[in-house]
Amino acid sequence: MINFEQFAYAACIAFCMFGYGYIFGLMKGHDSGARSANFHRDMEDERRRKLAAELDAAREREAP
């Protein structure tokens, strides 16, 4: 026969495992990885565009 303490301990472990899986399931959502990769790619593209614009401006200033 299972006593209350064992039942409470097992229920706590099951609840914690469910919570852990639920939280990490939300963090690793259906397309959140793709959305994150697109965001970082867009940030990198924007940074490259700014650097290219600064380089072009510097070349125009130095051109005779």
Short mmCIF file of C-alpha atoms in Angstrom, two decimals:
data_model
loop_
_atom_site.label_atom_id
_atom_site.label_comp_id
_atom_site.label_asym_id
_atom_site.label_seq_id
_atom_site.Cartn_x
_atom_site.Cartn_y
_atom_site.Cartn_z
CA MET A 1 0.00 0.00 0.00
CA ILE A 2 1.36 3.40 -0.94
CA ASN A 3 1.35 5.96 1.81
CA PHE A 4 0.65 9.68 1.43
CA GLU A 5 4.31 10.72 1.61
CA GLN A 6 5.27 8.47 -1.30
CA PHE A 7 2.28 9.69 -3.30
CA ALA A 8 3.14 13.35 -2.64
CA TYR A 9 6.78 12.74 -3.61
CA ALA A 10 5.79 11.00 -6.87
CA ALA A 11 3.23 13.71 -7.67
CA CYS A 12 5.84 16.42 -7.08
CA ILE A 13 8.33 14.73 -9.40
CA ALA A 14 5.66 14.23 -12.09
CA PHE A 15 4.56 17.86 -11.81
CA CYS A 16 8.15 19.12 -12.02
CA MET A 17 8.86 16.94 -15.07
CA PHE A 18 5.68 18.18 -16.75
CA GLY A 19 6.60 21.79 -15.99
CA TYR A 20 10.13 21.29 -17.30
CA GLY A 21 8.85 19.77 -20.55
CA TYR A 22 6.18 22.43 -20.95
CA ILE A 23 8.57 25.35 -20.43
CA PHE A 24 11.22 23.95 -22.78
CA GLY A 25 8.51 23.05 -25.29
CA LEU A 26 7.43 26.68 -25.30
CA MET A 27 11.01 27.90 -25.60
CA LYS A 28 11.64 25.53 -28.50
CA GLY A 29 8.39 26.31 -30.27
CA HIS A 30 7.22 25.17 -33.65
CA ASP A 31 9.02 27.84 -35.70
CA SER A 32 10.69 30.00 -33.06
CA GLY A 33 14.10 28.74 -34.18
CA ALA A 34 13.47 29.83 -37.76
CA ARG A 35 12.08 33.16 -36.55
CA SER A 36 15.16 33.69 -34.38
CA ALA A 37 17.52 32.80 -37.25
CA ASN A 38 15.69 35.23 -39.56
CA PHE A 39 15.91 37.96 -36.93
CA HIS A 40 19.67 37.49 -36.49
CA ARG A 41 20.19 37.30 -40.25
CA ASP A 42 18.28 40.55 -40.73
CA MET A 43 20.32 42.21 -37.97
CA GLU A 44 23.54 41.06 -39.67
CA ASP A 45 22.32 42.31 -43.07
CA GLU A 46 21.45 45.70 -41.57
CA ARG A 47 24.90 45.93 -39.97
CA ARG A 48 26.56 45.10 -43.31
CA ARG A 49 24.47 47.74 -45.11
CA LYS A 50 25.48 50.40 -42.57
CA LEU A 51 29.17 49.49 -42.86
CA ALA A 52 28.98 49.55 -46.68
CA ALA A 53 27.30 52.97 -46.60
CA GLU A 54 30.00 54.31 -44.27
CA LEU A 55 32.72 52.88 -46.52
CA ASP A 56 31.13 54.44 -49.62
CA ALA A 57 30.87 57.81 -47.87
CA ALA A 58 34.53 57.63 -46.84
CA ARG A 59 35.60 56.76 -50.40
CA GLU A 60 33.60 59.69 -51.80
CA ARG A 61 35.23 62.08 -49.32
CA GLU A 62 38.73 60.86 -50.23
CA ALA A 63 38.14 60.90 -54.00
CA PRO A 64 39.65 63.94 -55.71
#
